[in-house]
mmCIF file of C-alpha atoms in Angstrom:
data_model
loop_
_atom_site.group_PDB
_atom_site.id
_atom_site.type_symbol
_atom_site.label_atom_id
_atom_site.label_comp_id
_atom_site.label_asym_id
_atom_site.label_seq_id
_atom_site.Cartn_x
_atom_site.Cartn_y
_atom_site.Cartn_z
ATOM 1 C CA MET A 1 0.000 0.000 0.000
ATOM 2 C CA ASP A 2 1.532 3.311 -1.019
ATOM 3 C CA GLY A 3 0.651 6.797 0.190
ATOM 4 C CA ASN A 4 -2.249 7.311 -2.217
ATOM 5 C CA PRO A 5 -5.850 6.232 -1.706
ATOM 6 C CA LYS A 6 -6.741 3.166 -3.769
ATOM 7 C CA ASP A 7 -10.473 3.620 -4.175
ATOM 8 C CA SER A 8 -13.238 6.189 -4.148
ATOM 9 C CA ILE A 9 -16.933 6.037 -3.394
ATOM 10 C CA THR A 10 -19.759 8.564 -3.663
ATOM 11 C CA VAL A 11 -21.249 9.638 -0.347
ATOM 12 C CA ASN A 12 -23.779 12.462 -0.032
ATOM 13 C CA ASN A 13 -23.060 13.499 -3.639
ATOM 14 C CA HIS A 14 -19.354 13.789 -2.852
ATOM 15 C CA SER A 15 -16.525 11.495 -3.945
ATOM 16 C CA ILE A 16 -14.577 10.171 -0.958
ATOM 17 C CA SER A 17 -11.122 8.668 -1.472
ATOM 18 C CA TYR A 18 -10.100 5.841 0.817
ATOM 19 C CA PHE A 19 -7.841 2.848 1.158
ATOM 20 C CA GLN A 20 -8.263 -0.341 3.108
ATOM 21 C CA LYS A 21 -6.065 -3.217 4.133
ATOM 22 C CA GLY A 22 -6.648 -6.490 5.938
ATOM 23 C CA GLN A 23 -9.651 -8.566 6.868
ATOM 24 C CA GLY A 24 -11.685 -8.959 9.995
ATOM 25 C CA GLU A 25 -13.816 -6.507 11.907
ATOM 26 C CA PRO A 26 -13.854 -3.107 10.180
ATOM 27 C CA ILE A 27 -12.072 -0.217 11.851
ATOM 28 C CA VAL A 28 -12.321 3.272 10.332
ATOM 29 C CA LEU A 29 -9.571 5.788 11.104
ATOM 30 C CA VAL A 30 -10.701 9.427 11.077
ATOM 31 C CA HIS A 31 -8.085 12.150 10.613
ATOM 32 C CA GLY A 32 -8.151 15.637 12.072
ATOM 33 C CA ALA A 33 -7.075 19.073 10.849
ATOM 34 C CA LEU A 34 -4.288 19.543 8.280
ATOM 35 C CA ALA A 35 -4.404 15.866 7.338
ATOM 36 C CA ASP A 36 -5.899 13.325 4.952
ATOM 37 C CA ALA A 37 -5.966 9.564 4.456
ATOM 38 C CA ARG A 38 -2.186 9.427 4.129
ATOM 39 C CA MET A 39 -1.610 10.098 7.833
ATOM 40 C CA TRP A 40 -3.008 6.676 8.773
ATOM 41 C CA GLN A 41 -0.969 4.665 6.254
ATOM 42 C CA GLU A 42 1.370 3.109 8.814
ATOM 43 C CA HIS A 43 -1.474 2.541 11.273
ATOM 44 C CA CYS A 44 -3.462 0.646 8.642
ATOM 45 C CA LYS A 45 -0.496 -1.623 7.987
ATOM 46 C CA ILE A 46 -0.191 -2.415 11.686
ATOM 47 C CA LEU A 47 -3.898 -2.873 12.350
ATOM 48 C CA SER A 48 -4.478 -4.932 9.192
ATOM 49 C CA ASN A 49 -2.984 -7.940 10.968
ATOM 50 C CA GLU A 50 -6.238 -8.174 12.927
ATOM 51 C CA PHE A 51 -8.768 -5.836 11.335
ATOM 52 C CA ARG A 52 -10.083 -4.522 8.054
ATOM 53 C CA ALA A 53 -8.451 -1.112 8.472
ATOM 54 C CA ILE A 54 -9.915 1.764 6.475
ATOM 55 C CA SER A 55 -8.568 5.293 6.135
ATOM 56 C CA PHE A 56 -10.391 7.968 4.162
ATOM 57 C CA THR A 57 -9.994 11.629 3.284
ATOM 58 C CA GLN A 58 -12.699 13.863 4.684
ATOM 59 C CA ARG A 59 -14.519 16.334 2.462
ATOM 60 C CA HIS A 60 -12.423 19.418 1.522
ATOM 61 C CA PHE A 61 -9.141 17.834 2.659
ATOM 62 C CA GLY A 62 -6.393 16.290 0.556
ATOM 63 C CA ASN A 63 -7.212 18.162 -2.633
ATOM 64 C CA PRO A 64 -5.168 21.375 -2.890
ATOM 65 C CA GLY A 65 -6.072 23.537 -5.852
ATOM 66 C CA ASN A 66 -9.476 21.913 -6.271
ATOM 67 C CA PRO A 67 -11.494 22.422 -3.073
ATOM 68 C CA SER A 68 -14.631 20.379 -2.524
ATOM 69 C CA GLU A 69 -18.062 21.875 -2.839
ATOM 70 C CA GLY A 70 -20.532 22.101 0.001
ATOM 71 C CA PRO A 71 -20.268 23.080 3.651
ATOM 72 C CA PHE A 72 -17.359 22.439 5.984
ATOM 73 C CA GLY A 73 -18.059 21.440 9.541
ATOM 74 C CA ILE A 74 -18.465 18.829 12.197
ATOM 75 C CA ASP A 75 -22.025 17.995 11.152
ATOM 76 C CA THR A 76 -21.218 17.629 7.446
ATOM 77 C CA HIS A 77 -18.186 15.490 8.180
ATOM 78 C CA ALA A 78 -20.164 13.298 10.592
ATOM 79 C CA ALA A 79 -22.859 12.784 7.953
ATOM 80 C CA ASP A 80 -20.162 11.811 5.449
ATOM 81 C CA LEU A 81 -18.644 9.351 7.937
ATOM 82 C CA VAL A 82 -22.031 7.738 8.552
ATOM 83 C CA GLY A 83 -22.596 7.639 4.798
ATOM 84 C CA LEU A 84 -19.226 5.986 4.228
ATOM 85 C CA VAL A 85 -19.973 3.216 6.728
ATOM 86 C CA GLU A 86 -23.318 2.670 5.002
ATOM 87 C CA ALA A 87 -21.908 2.793 1.468
ATOM 88 C CA LEU A 88 -19.155 0.290 2.276
ATOM 89 C CA ASP A 89 -21.695 -1.857 4.144
ATOM 90 C CA ILE A 90 -19.361 -2.314 7.103
ATOM 91 C CA GLY A 91 -21.595 -1.414 10.032
ATOM 92 C CA PRO A 92 -21.345 -1.759 12.890
ATOM 93 C CA ALA A 93 -17.746 -0.558 12.633
ATOM 94 C CA HIS A 94 -15.145 0.533 15.151
ATOM 95 C CA LEU A 95 -14.193 4.211 14.807
ATOM 96 C CA VAL A 96 -10.848 5.689 15.792
ATOM 97 C CA GLY A 97 -10.689 9.478 15.782
ATOM 98 C CA TRP A 98 -7.918 11.916 16.607
ATOM 99 C CA SER A 99 -8.474 15.591 17.490
ATOM 100 C CA TYR A 100 -11.066 17.014 15.058
ATOM 101 C CA GLY A 101 -11.506 13.463 13.792
ATOM 102 C CA ALA A 102 -12.485 12.433 17.318
ATOM 103 C CA ASP A 103 -15.125 15.173 17.337
ATOM 104 C CA VAL A 104 -16.468 13.962 13.992
ATOM 105 C CA SER A 105 -16.483 10.326 15.143
ATOM 106 C CA LEU A 106 -18.330 11.149 18.350
ATOM 107 C CA ASN A 107 -20.886 13.197 16.439
ATOM 108 C CA ALA A 108 -21.384 10.339 13.960
ATOM 109 C CA ALA A 109 -21.920 7.829 16.762
ATOM 110 C CA ILE A 110 -24.624 9.998 18.294
ATOM 111 C CA LYS A 111 -26.333 10.350 14.922
ATOM 112 C CA ALA A 112 -26.168 6.665 13.948
ATOM 113 C CA PRO A 113 -25.354 4.480 16.976
ATOM 114 C CA LYS A 114 -26.466 1.256 15.291
ATOM 115 C CA LEU A 115 -23.691 1.655 12.709
ATOM 116 C CA ILE A 116 -20.933 2.041 15.291
ATOM 117 C CA LYS A 117 -19.581 -0.826 17.410
ATOM 118 C CA SER A 118 -17.110 1.173 19.493
ATOM 119 C CA LEU A 119 -15.281 4.497 19.636
ATOM 120 C CA TYR A 120 -11.652 5.246 20.431
ATOM 121 C CA LEU A 121 -11.230 9.004 20.809
ATOM 122 C CA TYR A 122 -7.781 10.516 21.242
ATOM 123 C CA GLU A 123 -7.857 14.097 22.482
ATOM 124 C CA PRO A 124 -11.090 15.516 21.046
ATOM 125 C CA GLY A 125 -11.130 19.305 20.857
ATOM 126 C CA TYR A 126 -14.755 20.432 20.494
ATOM 127 C CA PRO A 127 -15.786 22.475 23.577
ATOM 128 C CA GLY A 128 -19.561 22.408 23.049
ATOM 129 C CA TYR A 129 -20.228 20.100 25.998
ATOM 130 C CA ILE A 130 -17.901 21.856 28.454
ATOM 131 C CA GLU A 131 -19.899 23.510 31.212
ATOM 132 C CA SER A 132 -19.023 26.736 32.989
ATOM 133 C CA ASN A 133 -16.931 25.223 35.781
ATOM 134 C CA ASN A 134 -14.407 23.861 33.247
ATOM 135 C CA MET A 135 -14.693 26.490 30.529
ATOM 136 C CA GLU A 136 -12.245 29.038 31.917
ATOM 137 C CA GLU A 137 -9.252 26.687 31.889
ATOM 138 C CA TYR A 138 -10.161 25.668 28.341
ATOM 139 C CA ARG A 139 -10.648 29.259 27.186
ATOM 140 C CA GLN A 140 -7.363 30.536 28.549
ATOM 141 C CA ASP A 141 -5.291 27.861 26.844
ATOM 142 C CA ALA A 142 -7.290 28.055 23.605
ATOM 143 C CA GLU A 143 -6.705 31.808 23.405
ATOM 144 C CA SER A 144 -3.011 31.339 24.109
ATOM 145 C CA MET A 145 -2.678 28.769 21.333
ATOM 146 C CA PHE A 146 -5.025 30.103 18.662
ATOM 147 C CA ALA A 147 -4.816 33.912 18.783
ATOM 148 C CA GLU A 148 -1.793 34.117 16.489
ATOM 149 C CA ILE A 149 -3.099 31.271 14.318
ATOM 150 C CA PHE A 150 -6.321 33.162 13.616
ATOM 151 C CA LYS A 151 -4.320 36.319 12.860
ATOM 152 C CA THR A 152 -1.906 34.745 10.394
ATOM 153 C CA THR A 153 -4.713 32.792 8.727
ATOM 154 C CA ALA A 154 -6.754 35.972 8.230
ATOM 155 C CA GLU A 155 -3.673 37.622 6.708
ATOM 156 C CA GLY A 156 -3.303 34.748 4.245
ATOM 157 C CA GLU A 157 -0.035 33.519 5.744
ATOM 158 C CA LEU A 158 -1.231 29.933 5.703
ATOM 159 C CA ASP A 159 2.133 28.176 5.833
ATOM 160 C CA THR A 160 3.006 30.186 8.934
ATOM 161 C CA ALA A 161 -0.382 29.364 10.452
ATOM 162 C CA VAL A 162 0.216 25.661 9.809
ATOM 163 C CA LYS A 163 3.541 25.790 11.619
ATOM 164 C CA LEU A 164 1.977 27.645 14.551
ATOM 165 C CA LEU A 165 -0.863 25.130 14.803
ATOM 166 C CA ILE A 166 1.474 22.148 14.795
ATOM 167 C CA ASP A 167 3.864 23.822 17.244
ATOM 168 C CA GLY A 168 0.908 24.494 19.523
ATOM 169 C CA SER A 169 -0.470 20.990 19.171
ATOM 170 C CA GLY A 170 2.939 19.519 19.962
ATOM 171 C CA ASN A 171 3.209 21.965 22.867
ATOM 172 C CA GLN A 172 6.701 22.956 21.776
ATOM 173 C CA ALA A 173 8.147 25.815 19.720
ATOM 174 C CA GLY A 174 9.742 24.412 16.571
ATOM 175 C CA TYR A 175 7.794 21.150 16.780
ATOM 176 C CA PHE A 176 6.615 21.416 13.156
ATOM 177 C CA SER A 177 10.170 21.534 11.798
ATOM 178 C CA GLN A 178 11.253 18.540 13.881
ATOM 179 C CA GLN A 179 8.699 16.206 12.300
ATOM 180 C CA PRO A 180 9.532 13.744 9.520
ATOM 181 C CA LEU A 181 9.281 15.316 6.072
ATOM 182 C CA LYS A 182 6.256 13.232 5.063
ATOM 183 C CA TYR A 183 4.124 14.729 7.834
ATOM 184 C CA ARG A 184 5.241 18.288 7.115
ATOM 185 C CA VAL A 185 4.338 17.797 3.458
ATOM 186 C CA GLN A 186 0.873 16.484 4.315
ATOM 187 C CA GLN A 187 0.204 19.362 6.700
ATOM 188 C CA LEU A 188 1.315 22.026 4.229
ATOM 189 C CA ASP A 189 -0.654 20.296 1.461
ATOM 190 C CA ASN A 190 -3.758 20.911 3.581
ATOM 191 C CA ALA A 191 -2.927 24.501 4.562
ATOM 192 C CA TYR A 192 -5.763 25.767 2.354
ATOM 193 C CA THR A 193 -8.303 24.131 4.702
ATOM 194 C CA LEU A 194 -7.351 26.293 7.690
ATOM 195 C CA PRO A 195 -9.713 29.203 6.891
ATOM 196 C CA LEU A 196 -12.554 26.687 6.627
ATOM 197 C CA GLN A 197 -11.512 24.851 9.784
ATOM 198 C CA LEU A 198 -11.236 28.002 11.880
ATOM 199 C CA ASN A 199 -14.436 29.630 10.656
ATOM 200 C CA GLN A 200 -16.920 26.758 10.608
ATOM 201 C CA THR A 201 -20.342 27.566 12.010
ATOM 202 C CA GLU A 202 -22.179 24.238 11.906
ATOM 203 C CA GLN A 203 -23.953 23.068 15.029
ATOM 204 C CA SER A 204 -23.214 19.512 16.085
ATOM 205 C CA ALA A 205 -25.144 16.967 18.123
ATOM 206 C CA LEU A 206 -22.498 17.165 20.855
ATOM 207 C CA ASN A 207 -23.794 18.435 24.190
ATOM 208 C CA PRO A 208 -23.901 17.116 27.766
ATOM 209 C CA SER A 209 -27.279 15.463 27.220
ATOM 210 C CA SER A 210 -26.327 13.642 24.021
ATOM 211 C CA LEU A 211 -23.037 12.409 25.465
ATOM 212 C CA SER A 212 -24.746 11.095 28.585
ATOM 213 C CA GLY A 213 -27.106 9.086 26.374
ATOM 214 C CA ILE A 214 -24.401 7.144 24.526
ATOM 215 C CA SER A 215 -24.716 3.387 25.020
ATOM 216 C CA ILE A 216 -21.935 1.964 22.828
ATOM 217 C CA PRO A 217 -18.444 1.314 24.261
ATOM 218 C CA VAL A 218 -16.308 4.466 24.191
ATOM 219 C CA SER A 219 -12.691 5.057 25.165
ATOM 220 C CA VAL A 220 -11.332 8.581 25.610
ATOM 221 C CA ALA A 221 -7.584 9.075 25.949
ATOM 222 C CA TYR A 222 -5.216 12.000 26.340
ATOM 223 C CA GLY A 223 -1.474 12.402 26.789
ATOM 224 C CA SER A 224 0.084 13.231 30.130
ATOM 225 C CA ASN A 225 2.115 15.983 28.436
ATOM 226 C CA THR A 226 -0.704 17.482 26.394
ATOM 227 C CA ARG A 227 -2.030 21.041 26.498
ATOM 228 C CA GLN A 228 -4.717 21.991 28.965
ATOM 229 C CA LEU A 229 -7.376 22.575 26.307
ATOM 230 C CA PHE A 230 -7.122 19.008 24.976
ATOM 231 C CA LYS A 231 -6.936 17.580 28.476
ATOM 232 C CA THR A 232 -10.029 19.502 29.574
ATOM 233 C CA VAL A 233 -12.153 18.349 26.631
ATOM 234 C CA SER A 234 -10.999 14.743 27.048
ATOM 235 C CA LEU A 235 -11.724 14.688 30.773
ATOM 236 C CA VAL A 236 -15.174 16.224 30.341
ATOM 237 C CA ALA A 237 -16.097 13.841 27.511
ATOM 238 C CA GLY A 238 -14.862 10.847 29.474
ATOM 239 C CA THR A 239 -16.875 11.931 32.486
ATOM 240 C CA LEU A 240 -20.130 12.563 30.615
ATOM 241 C CA ILE A 241 -20.185 9.359 28.542
ATOM 242 C CA PRO A 242 -21.521 6.417 30.601
ATOM 243 C CA ASP A 243 -19.102 3.651 31.615
ATOM 244 C CA THR A 244 -16.153 5.623 30.271
ATOM 245 C CA HIS A 245 -13.140 6.733 32.272
ATOM 246 C CA PRO A 246 -10.546 9.006 30.635
ATOM 247 C CA GLN A 247 -7.245 7.236 30.037
ATOM 248 C CA GLU A 248 -4.040 9.216 30.579
ATOM 249 C CA VAL A 249 -1.263 8.012 28.278
ATOM 250 C CA SER A 250 2.130 8.478 29.894
ATOM 251 C CA SER A 251 4.806 10.626 28.249
ATOM 252 C CA ALA A 252 2.495 11.521 25.347
ATOM 253 C CA ASN A 253 1.128 14.729 23.865
ATOM 254 C CA HIS A 254 -1.452 15.622 21.234
ATOM 255 C CA MET A 255 0.768 14.356 18.427
ATOM 256 C CA LEU A 256 1.096 10.775 19.712
ATOM 257 C CA PRO A 257 -0.601 9.158 16.678
ATOM 258 C CA LEU A 258 2.141 10.529 14.406
ATOM 259 C CA GLU A 259 5.014 10.303 16.881
ATOM 260 C CA ASP A 260 4.498 6.624 17.670
ATOM 261 C CA PRO A 261 2.027 4.794 15.401
ATOM 262 C CA ALA A 262 2.885 1.400 16.909
ATOM 263 C CA ARG A 263 2.148 2.539 20.448
ATOM 264 C CA PHE A 264 -1.046 4.261 19.361
ATOM 265 C CA CYS A 265 -2.234 1.142 17.534
ATOM 266 C CA GLN A 266 -1.543 -0.969 20.610
ATOM 267 C CA LEU A 267 -3.720 1.353 22.684
ATOM 268 C CA VAL A 268 -6.483 0.976 20.105
ATOM 269 C CA ARG A 269 -6.101 -2.814 19.981
ATOM 270 C CA ASP A 270 -6.279 -3.112 23.747
ATOM 271 C CA ARG A 271 -9.515 -1.135 23.918
ATOM 272 C CA ILE A 272 -11.177 -2.957 21.047
ATOM 273 C CA THR A 273 -10.181 -6.300 22.565
ATOM 274 C CA ASN A 274 -11.935 -5.263 25.767
ATOM 275 C CA CYS A 275 -14.981 -4.261 23.748
ATOM 276 C CA CYS A 276 -15.101 -7.506 21.790
ATOM 277 C CA ASP A 277 -14.671 -9.549 24.955
ATOM 278 C CA GLN A 278 -17.587 -7.582 26.426
ATOM 279 C CA GLN A 279 -15.404 -6.314 29.234
ATOM 280 C CA PRO A 280 -15.864 -2.838 30.691
ATOM 281 C CA VAL A 281 -14.260 -0.147 28.554
ATOM 282 C CA THR A 282 -12.258 2.277 30.676
#
């Protein structure tokens, strides 16, 4: 399997590119901002030993110079994810989401719970279900991280904004430049999506009530070295969703899925094994 999607399928009048590898229970990997199906290539290879691993490119991403039509937002992307599971006839499927992809996966599971067997969410970022007692710590860190990103994006300095976003996500100045070339290329390839990502206005199904009504197995994880904003969202989500306890991953930050694909896949495997054995998911 090379770095390019192998197949495409029409979902909600939009062509979605994807690749898949392996056999077994289906597991769909959902990327976040500044990414596309390529980011999960190594993960699919690892997981394909046990699962039918599927990575796809969300609407608007992975297509520089030829942006997709239609809205951009957590509701549209969740509808596309549900549509993909239906179109591939793989439900109920396991979903693995990182960052914005975790938000999309959670939203999809609320919309179509019968199509989802389990969720593994690594550091979701959507604050819509954070209540007032936790909002201030989220707000302060979000402003610290995103103020300059919004400014440079508005000024059209998208490559600079990409570097700032990745530095902030890695919680380290210069983090972007320290990454392997393949990840820097993918992130810069998707720089054009930043204005859409930062200015989306769609309302999602994510709120305290909807999260407390989830009945499928869910795992929420965050890194011990992550930023406060990601930690806050993860802790709140893991508290609201029944039978879910947030998992702190030692010596990890927001960028764990790219820093250590093997370790990330082992975390996913462990949680899905618990789910399939009908053990409590924590």
